[in-house]
Short mmCIF file of N, CA and C in Angstrom, two decimals:
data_model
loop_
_atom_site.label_atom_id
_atom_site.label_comp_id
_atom_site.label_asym_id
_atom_site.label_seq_id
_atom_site.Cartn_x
_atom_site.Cartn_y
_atom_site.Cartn_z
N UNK O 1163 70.82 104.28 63.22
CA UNK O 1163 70.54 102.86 63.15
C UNK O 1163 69.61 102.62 61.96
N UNK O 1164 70.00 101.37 60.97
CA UNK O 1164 68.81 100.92 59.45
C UNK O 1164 67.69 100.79 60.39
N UNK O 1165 66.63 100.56 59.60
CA UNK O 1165 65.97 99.75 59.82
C UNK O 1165 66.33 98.40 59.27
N UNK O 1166 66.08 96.99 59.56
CA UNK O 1166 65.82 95.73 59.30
C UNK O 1166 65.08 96.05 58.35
N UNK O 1167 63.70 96.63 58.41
CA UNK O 1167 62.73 96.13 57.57
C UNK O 1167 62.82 97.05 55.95
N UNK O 1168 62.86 98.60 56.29
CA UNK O 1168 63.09 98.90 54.91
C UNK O 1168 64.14 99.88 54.88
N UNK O 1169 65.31 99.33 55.45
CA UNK O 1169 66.87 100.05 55.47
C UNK O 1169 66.88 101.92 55.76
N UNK O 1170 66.18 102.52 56.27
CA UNK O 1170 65.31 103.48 56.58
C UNK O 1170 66.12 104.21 58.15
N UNK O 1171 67.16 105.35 57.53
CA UNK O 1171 68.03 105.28 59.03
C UNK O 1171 67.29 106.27 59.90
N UNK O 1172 66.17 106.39 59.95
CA UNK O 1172 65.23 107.70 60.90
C UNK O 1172 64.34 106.93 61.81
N UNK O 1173 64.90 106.51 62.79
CA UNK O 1173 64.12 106.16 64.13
C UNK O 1173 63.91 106.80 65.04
N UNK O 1174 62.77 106.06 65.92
CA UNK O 1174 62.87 106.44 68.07
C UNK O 1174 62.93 105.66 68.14
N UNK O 1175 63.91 105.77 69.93
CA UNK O 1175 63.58 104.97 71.02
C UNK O 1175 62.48 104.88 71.38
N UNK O 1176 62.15 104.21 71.60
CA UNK O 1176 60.04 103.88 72.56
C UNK O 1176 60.80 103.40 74.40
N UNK O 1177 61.91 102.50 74.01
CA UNK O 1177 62.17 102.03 75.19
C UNK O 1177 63.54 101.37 75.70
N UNK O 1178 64.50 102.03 76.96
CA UNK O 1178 65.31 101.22 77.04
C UNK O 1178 65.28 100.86 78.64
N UNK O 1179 65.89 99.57 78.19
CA UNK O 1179 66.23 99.50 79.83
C UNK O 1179 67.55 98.34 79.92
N UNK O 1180 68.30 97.49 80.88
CA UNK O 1180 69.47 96.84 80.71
C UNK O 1180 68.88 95.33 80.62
N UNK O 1181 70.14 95.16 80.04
CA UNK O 1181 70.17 93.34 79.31
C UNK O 1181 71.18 92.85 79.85
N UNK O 1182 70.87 91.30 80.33
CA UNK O 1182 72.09 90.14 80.44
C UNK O 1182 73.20 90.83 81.35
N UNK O 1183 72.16 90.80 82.47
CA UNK O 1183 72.94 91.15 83.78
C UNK O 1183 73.90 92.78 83.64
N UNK O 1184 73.08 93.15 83.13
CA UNK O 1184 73.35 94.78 83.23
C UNK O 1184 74.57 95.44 82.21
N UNK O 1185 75.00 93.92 81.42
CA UNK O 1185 76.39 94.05 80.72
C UNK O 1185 75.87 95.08 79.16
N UNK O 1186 75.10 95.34 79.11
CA UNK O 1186 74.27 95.81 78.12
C UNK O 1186 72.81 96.24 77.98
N UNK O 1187 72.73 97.01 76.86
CA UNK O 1187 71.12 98.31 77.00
C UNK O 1187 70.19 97.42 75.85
N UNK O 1188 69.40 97.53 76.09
CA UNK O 1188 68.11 96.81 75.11
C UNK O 1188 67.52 98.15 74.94
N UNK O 1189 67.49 98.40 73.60
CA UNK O 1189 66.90 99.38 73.05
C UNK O 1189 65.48 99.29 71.70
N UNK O 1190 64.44 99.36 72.24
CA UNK O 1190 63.35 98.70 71.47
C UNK O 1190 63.24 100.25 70.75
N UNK O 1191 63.14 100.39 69.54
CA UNK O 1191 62.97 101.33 68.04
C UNK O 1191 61.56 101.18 67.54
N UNK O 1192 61.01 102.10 66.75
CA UNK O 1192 59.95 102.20 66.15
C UNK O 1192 60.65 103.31 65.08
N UNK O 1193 60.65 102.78 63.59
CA UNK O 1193 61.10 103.02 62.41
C UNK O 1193 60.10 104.20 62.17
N UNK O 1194 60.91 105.33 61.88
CA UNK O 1194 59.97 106.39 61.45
C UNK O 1194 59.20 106.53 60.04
N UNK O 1195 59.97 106.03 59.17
CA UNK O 1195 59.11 105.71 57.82
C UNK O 1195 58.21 104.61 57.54
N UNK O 1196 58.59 103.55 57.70
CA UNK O 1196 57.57 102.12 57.85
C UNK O 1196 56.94 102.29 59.37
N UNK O 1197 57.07 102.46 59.90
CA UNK O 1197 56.87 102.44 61.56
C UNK O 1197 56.56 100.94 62.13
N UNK O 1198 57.32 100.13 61.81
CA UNK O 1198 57.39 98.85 62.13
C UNK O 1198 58.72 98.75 63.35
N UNK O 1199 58.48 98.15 64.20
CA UNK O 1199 59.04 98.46 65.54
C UNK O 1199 60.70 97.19 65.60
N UNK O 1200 61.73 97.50 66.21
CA UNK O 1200 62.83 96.50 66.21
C UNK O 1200 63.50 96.21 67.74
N UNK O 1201 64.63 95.63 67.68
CA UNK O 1201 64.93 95.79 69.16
C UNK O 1201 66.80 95.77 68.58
N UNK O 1202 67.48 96.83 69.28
CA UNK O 1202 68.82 96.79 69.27
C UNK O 1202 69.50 96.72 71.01
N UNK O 1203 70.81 95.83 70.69
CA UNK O 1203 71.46 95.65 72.34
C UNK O 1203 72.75 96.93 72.08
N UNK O 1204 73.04 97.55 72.77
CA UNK O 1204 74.33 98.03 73.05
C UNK O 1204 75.46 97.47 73.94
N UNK O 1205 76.51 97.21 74.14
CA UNK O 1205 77.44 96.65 74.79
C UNK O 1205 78.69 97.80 74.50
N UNK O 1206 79.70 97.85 75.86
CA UNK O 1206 80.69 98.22 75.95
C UNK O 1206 82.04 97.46 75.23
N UNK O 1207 82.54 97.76 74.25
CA UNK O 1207 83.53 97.58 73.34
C UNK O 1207 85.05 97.38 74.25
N UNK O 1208 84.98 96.65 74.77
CA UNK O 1208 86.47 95.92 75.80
C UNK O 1208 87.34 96.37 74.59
N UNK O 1209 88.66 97.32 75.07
CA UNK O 1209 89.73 97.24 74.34
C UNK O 1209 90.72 95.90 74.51
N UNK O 1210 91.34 95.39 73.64
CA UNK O 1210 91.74 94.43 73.89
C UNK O 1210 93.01 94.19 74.93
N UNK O 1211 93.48 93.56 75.82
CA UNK O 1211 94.38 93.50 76.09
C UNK O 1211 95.64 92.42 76.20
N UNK O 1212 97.27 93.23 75.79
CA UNK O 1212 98.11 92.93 74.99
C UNK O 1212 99.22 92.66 76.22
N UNK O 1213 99.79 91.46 76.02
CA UNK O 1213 101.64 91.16 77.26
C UNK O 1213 102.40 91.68 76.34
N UNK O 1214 102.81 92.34 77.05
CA UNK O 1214 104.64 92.56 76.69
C UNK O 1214 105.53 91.96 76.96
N UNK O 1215 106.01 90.71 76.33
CA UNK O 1215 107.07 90.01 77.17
C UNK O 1215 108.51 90.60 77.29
N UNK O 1216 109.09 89.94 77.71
CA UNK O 1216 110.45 90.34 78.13
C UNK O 1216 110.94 90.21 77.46
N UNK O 1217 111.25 90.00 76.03
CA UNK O 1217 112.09 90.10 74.70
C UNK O 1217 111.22 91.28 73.78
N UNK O 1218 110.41 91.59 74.34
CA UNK O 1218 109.62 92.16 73.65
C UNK O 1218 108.95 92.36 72.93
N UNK O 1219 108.17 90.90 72.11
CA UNK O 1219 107.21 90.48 71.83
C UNK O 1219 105.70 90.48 72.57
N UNK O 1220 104.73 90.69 71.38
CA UNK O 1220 103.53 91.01 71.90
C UNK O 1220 102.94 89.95 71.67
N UNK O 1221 101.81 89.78 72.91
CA UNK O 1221 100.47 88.45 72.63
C UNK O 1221 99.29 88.81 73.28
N UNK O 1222 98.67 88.42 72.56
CA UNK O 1222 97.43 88.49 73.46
C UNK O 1222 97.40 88.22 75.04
N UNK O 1223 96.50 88.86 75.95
CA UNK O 1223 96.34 88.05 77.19
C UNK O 1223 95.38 87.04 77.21
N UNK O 1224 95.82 85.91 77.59
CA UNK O 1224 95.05 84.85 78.45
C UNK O 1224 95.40 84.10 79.39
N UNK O 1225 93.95 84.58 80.25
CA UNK O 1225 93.67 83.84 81.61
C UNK O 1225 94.11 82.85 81.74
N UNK O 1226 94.24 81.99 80.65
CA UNK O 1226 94.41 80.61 81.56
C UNK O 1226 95.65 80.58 81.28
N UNK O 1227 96.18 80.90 81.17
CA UNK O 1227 98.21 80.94 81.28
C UNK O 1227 97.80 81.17 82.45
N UNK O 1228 97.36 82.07 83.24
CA UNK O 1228 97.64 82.56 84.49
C UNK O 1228 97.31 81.41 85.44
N UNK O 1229 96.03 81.33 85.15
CA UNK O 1229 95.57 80.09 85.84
C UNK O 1229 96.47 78.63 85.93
N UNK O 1230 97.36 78.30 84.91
CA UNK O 1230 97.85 77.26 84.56
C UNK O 1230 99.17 77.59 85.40
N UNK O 1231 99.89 78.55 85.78
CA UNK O 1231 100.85 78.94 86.37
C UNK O 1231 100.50 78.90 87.89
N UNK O 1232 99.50 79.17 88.63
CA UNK O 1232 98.90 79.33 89.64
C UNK O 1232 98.33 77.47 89.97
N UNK O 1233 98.04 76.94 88.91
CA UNK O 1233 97.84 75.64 89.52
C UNK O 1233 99.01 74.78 89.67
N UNK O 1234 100.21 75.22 88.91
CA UNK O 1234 101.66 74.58 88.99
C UNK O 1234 102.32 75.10 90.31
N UNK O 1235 101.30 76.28 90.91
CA UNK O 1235 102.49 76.15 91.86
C UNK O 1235 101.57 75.47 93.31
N UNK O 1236 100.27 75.68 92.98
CA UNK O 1236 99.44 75.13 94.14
C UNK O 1236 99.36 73.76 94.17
N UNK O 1237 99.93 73.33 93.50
CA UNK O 1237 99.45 71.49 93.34
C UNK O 1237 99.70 70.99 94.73
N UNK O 1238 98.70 70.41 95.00
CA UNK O 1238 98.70 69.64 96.52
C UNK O 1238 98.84 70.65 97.55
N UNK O 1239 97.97 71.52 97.00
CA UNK O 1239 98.05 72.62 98.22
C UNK O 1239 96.44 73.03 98.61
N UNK O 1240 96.06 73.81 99.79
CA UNK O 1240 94.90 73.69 99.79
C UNK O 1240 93.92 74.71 99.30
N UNK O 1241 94.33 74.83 98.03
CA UNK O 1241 93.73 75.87 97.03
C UNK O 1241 92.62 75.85 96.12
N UNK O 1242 91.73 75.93 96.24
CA UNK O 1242 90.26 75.47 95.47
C UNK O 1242 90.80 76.15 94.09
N UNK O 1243 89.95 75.24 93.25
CA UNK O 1243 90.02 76.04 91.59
C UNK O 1243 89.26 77.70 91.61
N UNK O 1244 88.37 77.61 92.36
CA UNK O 1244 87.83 79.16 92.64
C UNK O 1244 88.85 79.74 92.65
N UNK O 1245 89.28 79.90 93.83
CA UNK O 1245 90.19 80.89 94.64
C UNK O 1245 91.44 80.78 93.40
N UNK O 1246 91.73 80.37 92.68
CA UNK O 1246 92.52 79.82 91.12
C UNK O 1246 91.91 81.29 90.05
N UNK O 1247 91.14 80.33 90.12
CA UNK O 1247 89.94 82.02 88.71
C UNK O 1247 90.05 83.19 89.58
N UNK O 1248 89.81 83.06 90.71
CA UNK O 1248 89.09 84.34 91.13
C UNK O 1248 90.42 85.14 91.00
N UNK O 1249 92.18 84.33 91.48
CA UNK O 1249 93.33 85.46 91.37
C UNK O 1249 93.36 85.76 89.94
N UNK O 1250 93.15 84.84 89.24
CA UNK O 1250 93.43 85.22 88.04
C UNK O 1250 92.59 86.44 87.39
N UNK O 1251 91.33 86.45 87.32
CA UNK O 1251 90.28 87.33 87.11
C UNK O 1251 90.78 88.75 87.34
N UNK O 1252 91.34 88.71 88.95
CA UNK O 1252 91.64 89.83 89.75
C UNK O 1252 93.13 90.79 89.32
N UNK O 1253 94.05 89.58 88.70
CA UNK O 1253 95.30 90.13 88.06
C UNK O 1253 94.64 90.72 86.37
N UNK O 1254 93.48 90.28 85.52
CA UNK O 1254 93.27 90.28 84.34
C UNK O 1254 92.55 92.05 84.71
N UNK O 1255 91.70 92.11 85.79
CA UNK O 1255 91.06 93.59 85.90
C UNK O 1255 92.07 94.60 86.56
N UNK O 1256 93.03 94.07 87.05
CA UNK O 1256 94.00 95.25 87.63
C UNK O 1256 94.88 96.36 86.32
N UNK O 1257 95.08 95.06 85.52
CA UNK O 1257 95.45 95.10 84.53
C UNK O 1257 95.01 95.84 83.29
N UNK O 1258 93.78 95.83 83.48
CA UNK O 1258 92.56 96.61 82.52
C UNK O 1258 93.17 98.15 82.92
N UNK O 1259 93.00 98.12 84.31
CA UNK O 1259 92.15 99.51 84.54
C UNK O 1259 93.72 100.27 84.72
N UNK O 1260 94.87 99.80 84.30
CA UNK O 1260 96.32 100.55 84.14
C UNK O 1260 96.39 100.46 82.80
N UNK O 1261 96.55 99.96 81.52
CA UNK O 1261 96.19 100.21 80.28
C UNK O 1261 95.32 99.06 79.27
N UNK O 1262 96.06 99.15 78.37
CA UNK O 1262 95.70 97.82 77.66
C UNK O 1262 97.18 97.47 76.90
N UNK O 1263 98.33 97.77 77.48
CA UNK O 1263 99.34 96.99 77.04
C UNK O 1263 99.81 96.64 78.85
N UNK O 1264 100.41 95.52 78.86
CA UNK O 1264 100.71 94.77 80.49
C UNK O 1264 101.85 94.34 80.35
N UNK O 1265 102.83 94.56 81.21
CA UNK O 1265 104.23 93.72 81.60
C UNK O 1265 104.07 92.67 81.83
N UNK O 1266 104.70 91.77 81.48
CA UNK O 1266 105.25 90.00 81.95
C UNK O 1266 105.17 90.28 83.76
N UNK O 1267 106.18 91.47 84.08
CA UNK O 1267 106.63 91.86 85.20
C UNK O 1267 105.86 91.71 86.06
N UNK O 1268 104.55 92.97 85.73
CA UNK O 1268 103.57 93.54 86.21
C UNK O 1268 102.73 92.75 86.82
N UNK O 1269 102.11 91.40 85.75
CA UNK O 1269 101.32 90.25 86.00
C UNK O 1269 102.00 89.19 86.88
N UNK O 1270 103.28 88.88 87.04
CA UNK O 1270 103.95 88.25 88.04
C UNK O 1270 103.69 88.78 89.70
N UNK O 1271 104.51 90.10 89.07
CA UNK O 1271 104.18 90.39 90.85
C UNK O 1271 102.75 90.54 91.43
N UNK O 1272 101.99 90.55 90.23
CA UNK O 1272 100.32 90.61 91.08
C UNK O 1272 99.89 89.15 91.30
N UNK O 1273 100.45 88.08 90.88
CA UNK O 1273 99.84 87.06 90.75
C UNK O 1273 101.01 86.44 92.66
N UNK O 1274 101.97 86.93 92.41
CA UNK O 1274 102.79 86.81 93.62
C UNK O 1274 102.12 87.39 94.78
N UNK O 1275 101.70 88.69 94.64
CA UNK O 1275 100.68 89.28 95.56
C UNK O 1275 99.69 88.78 96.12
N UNK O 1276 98.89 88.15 95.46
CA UNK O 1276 97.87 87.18 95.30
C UNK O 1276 97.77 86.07 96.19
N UNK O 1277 98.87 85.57 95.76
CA UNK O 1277 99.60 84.07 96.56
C UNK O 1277 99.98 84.40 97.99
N UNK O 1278 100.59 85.19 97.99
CA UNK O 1278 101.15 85.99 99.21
C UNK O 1278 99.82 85.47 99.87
N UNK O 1279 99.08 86.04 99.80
CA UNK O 1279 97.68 86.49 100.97
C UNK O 1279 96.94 84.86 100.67
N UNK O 1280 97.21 84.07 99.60
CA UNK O 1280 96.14 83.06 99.69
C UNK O 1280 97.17 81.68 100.32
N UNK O 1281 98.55 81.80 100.00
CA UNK O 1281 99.03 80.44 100.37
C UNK O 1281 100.63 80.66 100.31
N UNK O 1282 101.01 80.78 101.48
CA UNK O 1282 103.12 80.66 100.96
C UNK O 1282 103.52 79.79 100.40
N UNK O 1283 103.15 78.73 100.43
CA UNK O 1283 103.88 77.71 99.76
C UNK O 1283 104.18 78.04 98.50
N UNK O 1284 102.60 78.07 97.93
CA UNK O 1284 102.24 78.29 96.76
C UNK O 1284 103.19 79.67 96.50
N UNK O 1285 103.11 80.58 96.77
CA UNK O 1285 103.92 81.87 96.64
C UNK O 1285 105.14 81.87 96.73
N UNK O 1286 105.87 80.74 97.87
CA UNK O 1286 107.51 80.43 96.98
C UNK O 1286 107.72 80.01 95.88
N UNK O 1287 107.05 78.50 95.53
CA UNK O 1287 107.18 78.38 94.72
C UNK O 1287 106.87 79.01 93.12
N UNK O 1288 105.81 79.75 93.20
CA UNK O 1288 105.67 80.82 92.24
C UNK O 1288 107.02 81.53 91.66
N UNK O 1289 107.86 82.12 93.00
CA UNK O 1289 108.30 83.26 93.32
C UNK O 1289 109.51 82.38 93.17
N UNK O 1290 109.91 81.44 92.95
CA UNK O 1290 111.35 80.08 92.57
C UNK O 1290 110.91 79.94 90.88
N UNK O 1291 110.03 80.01 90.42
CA UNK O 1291 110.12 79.84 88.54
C UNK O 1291 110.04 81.62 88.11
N UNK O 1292 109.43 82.32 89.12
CA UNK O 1292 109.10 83.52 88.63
C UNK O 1292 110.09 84.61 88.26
N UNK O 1293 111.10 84.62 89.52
CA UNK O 1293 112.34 85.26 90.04
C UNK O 1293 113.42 84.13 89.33
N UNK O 1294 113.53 82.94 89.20
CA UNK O 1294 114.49 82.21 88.32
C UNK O 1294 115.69 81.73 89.68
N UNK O 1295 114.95 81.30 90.51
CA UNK O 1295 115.89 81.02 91.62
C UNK O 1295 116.98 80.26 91.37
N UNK O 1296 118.49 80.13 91.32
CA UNK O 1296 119.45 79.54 91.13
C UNK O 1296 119.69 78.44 92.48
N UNK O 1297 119.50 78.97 93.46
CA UNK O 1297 120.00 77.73 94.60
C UNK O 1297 119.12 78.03 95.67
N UNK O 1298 119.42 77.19 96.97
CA UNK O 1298 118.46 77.41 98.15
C UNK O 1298 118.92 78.84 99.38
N UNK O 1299 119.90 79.36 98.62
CA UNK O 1299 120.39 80.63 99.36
C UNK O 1299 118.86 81.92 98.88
N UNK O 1300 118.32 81.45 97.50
CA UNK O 1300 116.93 82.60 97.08
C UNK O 1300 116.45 81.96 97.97
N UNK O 1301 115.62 80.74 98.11
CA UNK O 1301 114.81 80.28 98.73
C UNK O 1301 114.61 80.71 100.14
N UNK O 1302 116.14 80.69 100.87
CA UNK O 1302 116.10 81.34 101.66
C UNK O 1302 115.52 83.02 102.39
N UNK O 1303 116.40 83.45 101.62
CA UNK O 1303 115.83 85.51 100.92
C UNK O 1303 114.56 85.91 100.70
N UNK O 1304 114.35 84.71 100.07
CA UNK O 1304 112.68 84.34 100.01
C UNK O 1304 111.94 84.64 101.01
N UNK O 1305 111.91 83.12 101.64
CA UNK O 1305 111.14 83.19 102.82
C UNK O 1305 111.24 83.91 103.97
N UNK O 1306 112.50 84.74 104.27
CA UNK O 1306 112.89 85.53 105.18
C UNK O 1306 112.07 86.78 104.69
N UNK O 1307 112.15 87.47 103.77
CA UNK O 1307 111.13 88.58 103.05
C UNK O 1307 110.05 87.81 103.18
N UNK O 1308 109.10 86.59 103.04
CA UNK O 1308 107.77 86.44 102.92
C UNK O 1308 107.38 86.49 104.69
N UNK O 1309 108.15 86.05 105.41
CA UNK O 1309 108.14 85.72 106.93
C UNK O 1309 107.78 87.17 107.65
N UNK O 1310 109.25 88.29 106.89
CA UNK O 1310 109.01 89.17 107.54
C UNK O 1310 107.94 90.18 107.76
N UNK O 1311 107.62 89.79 106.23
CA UNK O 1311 106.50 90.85 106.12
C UNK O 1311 105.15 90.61 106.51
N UNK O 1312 105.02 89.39 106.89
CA UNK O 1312 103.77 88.43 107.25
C UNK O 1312 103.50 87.94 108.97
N UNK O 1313 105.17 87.85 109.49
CA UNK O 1313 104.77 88.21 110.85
C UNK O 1313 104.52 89.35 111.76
N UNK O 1314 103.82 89.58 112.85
CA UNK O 1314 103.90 91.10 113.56
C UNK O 1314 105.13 90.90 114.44
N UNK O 1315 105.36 92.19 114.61
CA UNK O 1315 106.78 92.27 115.48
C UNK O 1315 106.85 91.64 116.51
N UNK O 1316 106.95 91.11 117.57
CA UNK O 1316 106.98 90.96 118.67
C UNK O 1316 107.01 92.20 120.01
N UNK O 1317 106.54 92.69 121.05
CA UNK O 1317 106.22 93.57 121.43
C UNK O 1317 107.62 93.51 122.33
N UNK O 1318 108.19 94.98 122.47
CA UNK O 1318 109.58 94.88 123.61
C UNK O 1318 108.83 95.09 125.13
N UNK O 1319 109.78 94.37 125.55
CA UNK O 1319 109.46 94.34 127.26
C UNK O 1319 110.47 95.29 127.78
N UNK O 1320 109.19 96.11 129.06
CA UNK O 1320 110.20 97.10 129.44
C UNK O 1320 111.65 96.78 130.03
N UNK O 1321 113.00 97.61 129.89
CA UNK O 1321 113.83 97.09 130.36
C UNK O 1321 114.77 96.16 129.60
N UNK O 1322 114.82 95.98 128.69
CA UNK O 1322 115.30 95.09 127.60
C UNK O 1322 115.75 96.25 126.22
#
């Protein structure tokens, strides 16, 4: 690390401890040649992350596509803007921690996942622009897969 004061790359640490909610190190220096003291932050270098669409073009990711897809399908549903960020957030870190290139695919079915557990409605309709539903025979297929997997069995009675 220079120094600021007389470009001088031979320092110590005197002191670290974490910054701005732990997202980073505050590192206070004392310049070994001038010995005039500085303060440097460290932060973790986010690799960026990249969609792969389905033609196979690359873009950046952003959240609020996701978000903007998630409020098209919740409209008039009883879905807070939280619970909005928070799936989205939750599809953007799943996403992290499998690489830094992401399927179109990948981010659908998590955002479907999502819906699943927060609202069906919202999750057909997702799952009707997502899947490219042609008639009410998907819709159907649909909800029979969202039903099934969402109700418990019914218990058999002996004798039956």
């Amino acid at each position: 690390m220079k120094c600021p004061h007389c470009s001088a790359d031979d320092d110590k640490v005197i002191d670290s401890r974490g910054a701005d909610d732990s997202s980073a190190i505050r590192r206070r220096r004392e310049c070994l040649s001038c010995g005039r003291r500085f303060t440097t932050f460290e932060r973790v270098e986010e690799v960026p992350l990249v969609v792969v669409k389905r033609s196979g073009a690359v873009v950046p990711f952003d959240r609020a596509r996701i978000v903007a897809g998630i409020r098209s399908a919740a409209k008039n549903r009883p879905i807070s803007e939280d619970q909005m960020e928070a799936l989205a957030f939750e599809v953007e870190e799943q996403s992290r921690l499998v690489s830094g290139d992401v399927s179109t695919e990948s981010i659908g079915l998590a955002v479907l996942e999502g819906l699943r557990q927060i609202d069906q409605v919202a999750y057909v309709r997702f799952a009707s622009v997502y899947k490219g539903f042609d008639d009410a025979d998907d819709f159907l297929a649909e909800v029979r897969a969202l039903t099934k997997e969402s109700e418990p069995k019914a218990p058999r009675r002996v004798g039956e």
